[in-house]
C-alpha cells in the first residue's frame, strides 16, 4: 500500500476516534498505532511488542519529569508566587505599557502553571489595569493570552512541549532554549495584533454575556496593583522556577563546552538532569514557600499533581507507542521519500498536522504530541534536526482556539464576553500567534 495512503488512513482513524466517536486520546492513539501496524503488514505479535516497547520507553524518559513539572506549578500557584511575579512585571514595565506587561506576565507564568489556571489567577489584575488606564480590555486580555498560550505549547516543564521533546528525543535544555526563542515571536505577533486591531474598535464591536454577569465580572478590587501585602517576596517567588531551568540549560551548555569525562560535566549532568532539577525546584518551593502554604496544602498539592499528571503521562506514552510503530514498520521512512520528491517545505507538515488536530479536537497538548509522533520518523530519514518538528508542531497548535478548547471558555468567562465576543477577540488573534511561531521556526531553521 502506498505510504501516503497508509498515513492518510491512519490520520483519518485518529480524527474519527477523537472527534466523532469522542474516544479518549489515549485509546485513540493506541488504536491508531495498531491500524498503522496492520496496514504495513506487521505481524500481530510484532505490533503488540512494538507498542509496549514505545510506551515503556516514553514513560521512562518523561514520566517523572511531567509529574515534578506539574507539582512545581501547583506549589507556585498555591503560595501565590505567580501573583507576585505578575505584579512585579507590571510595576517594572509601567502601567502605560500594560499590554506589553500582560504579554510578559503570560509568557513567564505559563511556564510552570497551566494556561487555564494562569488566566484565572491574572484576571483581577487585567481588569484593575483596564479600569485605571482605560486601555481596551481586549488589548490587555489578548496580550496576556498570547504570552500564556505561547509558552504553554513551547517551553518545558509545561507538559505538552515536555512530552513532545521526549517523543522526539530532544535534550530538555535545547527544548527550553529554542522553545523560549520561538515563543517570543508567537507572543509578539499576538500582542502586536491586539494593539493594532483592538485599539480603535468601538464598544459595539464586543458582545458580553449579559449586563448582570458583566457587572459581576467587573466587580474586582481596583487596588489590585497595590494589593501585594499578602504575597511572598520577589526572590522566593521566582527562585523555584528559575533554578531548575538554569540547571537544565546549564547541563546542556556544559556538555557542549567541556569534555564528556570532565568533573564539571559529571556534576552538571546529574543536577541538570530534568528529573533531578525539577525535583530540586519542588523541594526549594517547599522550603521557601511551605510555611505560607501550610503542611496540609503541601501534602494536598502532591496528591493533586499526581492526579493531574496521570492522564498526560499516559497519552504521551501512547503517542510514543504510535511513533515506535511508525519507525519499526518503515512507514515513516517511506513517507520521507515521498516528501523529498514533492519538494514541500518540511516544517509545514508538522505545522499543518498539528493545526488540523487543534481545530478539530481542541487540545494543544494532544496536537503537539501527535504531530511530533507522526513526523519524527520523517525527520530522521531526511536527516533534519528534530527541534524543527518541535517548533513547527507548537506553532500549528496555536492555529485556532474556539469552542472545543477549555481555554476559550476560561478566557470568555473571566473577561465577561459571550461566545461571539470570544470568537471576535481570542479566536481572531490565534492565527497570528501561529504565524509568529512559524516565523520563529523558520529563523531557527536558518540558524541550526
Coordinates of C-alpha atoms in Angstrom, one line a residue, residues 122-414:
X122 CA -4.4 37.1 36.5
X123 CA -7.9 38.2 35.6
X124 CA -8.3 40.6 38.6
X125 CA -5.0 42.2 37.6
X126 CA -6.1 42.6 34.0
X127 CA -9.4 44.3 35.0
X128 CA -7.8 46.5 37.6
X129 CA -5.3 47.8 34.9
X130 CA -8.2 48.3 32.5
X131 CA -10.1 50.4 34.9
X132 CA -7.1 52.5 35.9
X133 CA -5.6 53.1 32.4
X134 CA -8.7 52.8 30.2
X135 CA -6.6 50.6 27.9
X136 CA -9.2 48.5 26.0
X137 CA -9.8 45.2 27.8
X138 CA -9.4 43.2 24.6
X139 CA -5.8 44.5 24.2
X140 CA -4.8 43.5 27.7
X141 CA -6.7 40.2 27.6
X142 CA -5.4 39.0 24.2
X143 CA -1.8 40.2 25.0
X144 CA -2.0 38.1 28.2
X145 CA -3.4 35.1 26.3
X146 CA -0.6 35.5 23.7
X147 CA 2.1 35.0 26.3
X148 CA 0.2 32.3 28.2
X149 CA -0.5 30.2 25.1
X150 CA 3.0 30.7 23.6
X151 CA 5.0 29.2 26.5
X152 CA 2.1 26.7 27.0
X153 CA 3.0 25.0 23.7
X154 CA 6.7 25.7 23.6
X155 CA 8.6 25.8 27.0
X156 CA 9.1 22.8 29.3
X157 CA 8.2 21.9 32.0
X158 CA 4.8 22.6 30.6
X159 CA 3.5 19.0 29.8
X160 CA 2.8 19.5 26.1
X161 CA 6.3 20.6 25.0
X162 CA 7.9 18.4 27.6
X163 CA 6.1 15.4 26.1
X164 CA 7.0 16.4 22.5
X165 CA 10.7 16.8 23.4
X166 CA 10.6 13.3 25.0
X167 CA 9.0 11.8 21.9
X168 CA 11.4 13.4 19.6
X169 CA 14.5 12.6 21.7
X170 CA 15.4 16.3 22.2
X171 CA 17.5 17.4 25.1
X172 CA 15.2 19.2 27.5
X173 CA 17.7 22.1 27.8
X174 CA 17.6 22.6 24.0
X175 CA 13.8 22.4 24.0
X176 CA 13.7 25.2 26.7
X177 CA 16.1 27.4 24.7
X178 CA 14.6 27.0 21.3
X179 CA 11.0 26.9 22.7
X180 CA 11.6 30.1 24.5
X181 CA 13.0 31.6 21.4
X182 CA 10.0 30.7 19.2
X183 CA 7.6 31.7 22.0
X184 CA 8.9 35.3 21.9
X185 CA 7.7 35.6 18.3
X186 CA 4.4 33.9 19.0
X187 CA 3.8 36.3 21.9
X188 CA 5.0 39.3 19.9
X189 CA 2.7 38.6 16.9
X190 CA -0.3 38.1 19.1
X191 CA 0.4 41.2 21.2
X192 CA 1.1 43.4 18.1
X193 CA -2.1 42.2 16.5
X194 CA -4.1 43.0 19.7
X195 CA -2.7 46.6 19.9
X196 CA -3.3 47.4 16.3
X197 CA -6.7 45.7 15.7
X198 CA -8.5 46.5 19.0
X199 CA -7.1 50.0 19.6
X200 CA -9.9 51.8 17.7
X201 CA -12.7 49.3 18.0
X202 CA -16.0 50.8 19.3
X203 CA -17.7 49.3 22.3
X204 CA -20.4 47.9 20.0
X205 CA -17.8 45.6 18.5
X206 CA -17.7 43.5 21.6
X207 CA -20.5 41.3 22.9
X208 CA -21.0 40.3 26.5
X209 CA -22.8 37.5 28.4
X210 CA -25.4 39.9 29.8
X211 CA -25.3 43.1 31.9
X212 CA -25.7 41.4 35.2
X213 CA -22.9 38.9 34.6
X214 CA -20.7 41.6 33.1
X215 CA -21.2 43.8 36.2
X216 CA -20.4 40.9 38.4
X217 CA -17.2 40.1 36.5
X218 CA -16.0 43.7 36.7
X219 CA -16.6 43.9 40.4
X220 CA -12.9 43.3 41.2
X221 CA -10.6 45.1 43.5
X222 CA -9.4 48.2 41.7
X223 CA -6.5 48.4 44.1
X224 CA -5.1 45.1 42.8
X225 CA -1.8 46.7 41.8
X226 CA -1.1 47.7 45.4
X227 CA -2.7 44.7 47.0
X228 CA 0.5 42.7 47.4
X229 CA 0.9 42.7 51.2
X230 CA -0.3 39.1 51.4
X231 CA 2.1 37.9 48.7
X232 CA 5.5 36.3 49.1
X233 CA 8.7 38.2 48.3
X234 CA 10.0 38.5 44.7
X235 CA 13.1 36.3 45.2
X236 CA 11.4 33.4 46.9
X237 CA 8.6 33.6 44.3
X238 CA 10.9 33.3 41.3
X239 CA 13.7 31.1 42.6
X240 CA 11.9 27.7 42.5
X241 CA 11.1 28.4 38.8
X242 CA 14.4 29.8 37.7
X243 CA 16.7 27.4 39.4
X244 CA 15.6 24.2 37.7
X245 CA 15.5 25.9 34.3
X246 CA 19.1 27.2 34.8
X247 CA 20.3 23.8 35.9
X248 CA 18.8 22.1 32.9
X249 CA 20.1 24.7 30.4
X250 CA 23.5 24.6 32.3
X251 CA 23.7 20.9 31.7
X252 CA 23.1 21.3 28.0
X253 CA 25.7 24.1 27.8
X254 CA 28.4 22.4 29.8
X255 CA 28.0 19.2 27.8
X256 CA 28.8 21.2 24.6
X257 CA 31.7 23.2 26.1
X258 CA 33.6 20.6 28.1
X259 CA 34.9 17.0 27.6
X260 CA 32.4 14.3 28.4
X261 CA 34.7 12.8 31.1
X262 CA 35.3 16.1 32.9
X263 CA 34.3 16.7 36.5
X264 CA 32.1 19.7 35.7
X265 CA 30.1 17.6 33.2
X266 CA 29.7 14.8 35.7
X267 CA 28.2 17.3 38.2
X268 CA 26.0 19.2 35.8
X269 CA 24.7 16.1 34.1
X270 CA 23.4 15.0 37.5
X271 CA 21.9 18.2 39.0
X272 CA 21.0 19.4 35.5
X273 CA 19.1 16.2 34.6
X274 CA 15.5 17.3 34.1
X275 CA 14.2 14.7 36.7
X276 CA 16.6 15.9 39.4
X277 CA 16.4 19.7 38.5
X278 CA 12.6 19.8 38.7
X279 CA 12.6 17.7 41.9
X280 CA 15.0 20.3 43.4
X281 CA 12.7 23.0 42.2
X282 CA 9.8 21.4 44.1
X283 CA 11.9 21.0 47.2
X284 CA 13.1 24.6 47.0
X285 CA 9.4 25.7 46.7
X286 CA 8.5 23.8 49.8
X287 CA 11.5 25.2 51.7
X288 CA 10.9 28.8 50.7
X289 CA 7.1 28.9 50.5
X290 CA 6.0 25.9 52.6
X291 CA 5.3 28.0 55.7
X292 CA 2.9 30.2 53.7
X293 CA 1.1 27.2 52.3
X294 CA 0.9 25.1 55.5
X295 CA 1.7 21.4 55.8
X296 CA -1.8 20.3 54.7
X297 CA -1.6 22.2 51.5
X298 CA 1.9 21.0 50.8
X299 CA 0.7 17.4 51.0
X300 CA -2.5 18.1 49.1
X301 CA -0.5 19.6 46.2
X302 CA 1.4 16.3 45.8
X303 CA -1.9 14.3 45.6
X304 CA -3.4 16.8 43.2
X305 CA -0.3 16.8 41.0
X306 CA -0.3 13.0 40.7
X307 CA -3.9 13.0 39.6
X308 CA -3.3 15.7 37.0
X309 CA -0.1 14.1 35.7
X310 CA -1.6 10.6 35.2
X311 CA -3.7 11.3 32.0
X312 CA -0.9 13.4 30.5
X313 CA 1.8 10.7 31.0
X314 CA -0.5 8.0 29.6
X315 CA -1.5 10.0 26.5
X316 CA 2.2 10.9 25.9
X317 CA 3.2 7.3 26.3
X318 CA 0.5 6.2 23.8
X319 CA 2.0 8.7 21.4
X320 CA 5.4 7.1 21.9
X321 CA 3.9 3.7 21.1
X322 CA 2.5 5.1 17.8
X323 CA 5.8 6.7 17.0
X324 CA 7.6 3.4 17.6
X325 CA 5.2 1.6 15.2
X326 CA 5.8 4.2 12.5
X327 CA 9.6 3.8 12.9
X328 CA 9.7 0.0 13.0
X329 CA 7.2 -0.5 10.2
X330 CA 9.1 1.7 7.9
X331 CA 6.1 3.9 7.2
X332 CA 7.9 7.0 8.3
X333 CA 10.9 6.4 6.1
X334 CA 8.7 5.7 3.1
X335 CA 6.8 8.9 3.7
X336 CA 10.0 10.8 4.0
X337 CA 11.0 9.7 0.5
X338 CA 7.7 11.0 -0.8
X339 CA 8.2 14.3 0.9
X340 CA 11.6 14.7 -0.7
X341 CA 10.0 14.1 -4.1
X342 CA 7.2 16.7 -3.6
X343 CA 9.6 19.5 -2.7
X344 CA 7.2 20.6 0.0
X345 CA 9.0 22.6 2.8
X346 CA 9.2 20.0 5.6
X347 CA 8.3 22.3 8.5
X348 CA 4.8 22.8 7.0
X349 CA 4.0 19.1 7.5
X350 CA 4.0 19.1 11.4
X351 CA 2.5 22.6 11.3
X352 CA -0.5 21.5 9.3
X353 CA -1.0 18.2 11.1
X354 CA -0.9 20.0 14.5
X355 CA -3.2 22.8 13.2
X356 CA -5.8 20.3 11.9
X357 CA -5.8 18.3 15.2
X358 CA -6.1 21.5 17.2
X359 CA -9.0 22.8 15.2
X360 CA -11.0 19.5 15.4
X361 CA -10.3 18.3 18.9
X362 CA -9.2 21.3 20.9
X363 CA -6.3 20.1 22.9
X364 CA -3.0 21.8 22.2
X365 CA -1.1 19.1 24.1
X366 CA -2.6 16.3 22.0
X367 CA -2.0 18.3 18.8
X368 CA 1.7 18.9 19.6
X369 CA 2.5 15.4 20.8
X370 CA 0.6 13.7 17.9
X371 CA 2.2 15.9 15.3
X372 CA 5.7 15.2 16.8
X373 CA 5.0 11.5 16.9
X374 CA 3.8 11.3 13.3
X375 CA 6.7 13.4 11.9
X376 CA 9.7 12.1 13.9
X377 CA 10.4 9.2 11.6
X378 CA 10.3 11.5 8.6
X379 CA 12.8 14.0 10.1
X380 CA 15.1 11.1 11.0
X381 CA 15.0 9.8 7.4
X382 CA 15.6 13.3 6.0
X383 CA 18.5 14.0 8.4
X384 CA 16.8 17.1 9.8
X385 CA 17.1 18.4 13.4
X386 CA 14.0 17.2 15.3
X387 CA 13.9 20.6 17.1
X388 CA 12.3 22.0 13.9
X389 CA 9.4 19.5 14.3
X390 CA 9.1 20.5 17.9
X391 CA 8.8 24.2 16.9
X392 CA 6.6 23.7 13.9
X393 CA 4.2 21.5 15.9
X394 CA 3.9 24.1 18.6
X395 CA 3.1 26.8 16.0
X396 CA 0.4 24.7 14.5
X397 CA -1.1 24.1 17.9
X398 CA -1.9 27.8 18.1
X399 CA -3.7 28.0 14.7
X400 CA -7.1 28.3 16.3
X401 CA -8.7 28.5 19.7
X402 CA -12.5 28.1 19.7
X403 CA -15.4 26.4 21.4
X404 CA -13.8 23.0 21.8
X405 CA -10.9 24.4 23.8
X406 CA -11.2 24.8 27.5
X407 CA -9.0 27.9 27.4
X408 CA -11.6 29.6 25.2
X409 CA -14.3 29.3 27.8
X410 CA -11.9 30.3 30.7
X411 CA -11.0 33.4 28.7
X412 CA -14.6 34.4 27.8
X413 CA -15.9 33.8 31.3
X414 CA -13.1 35.6 33.0

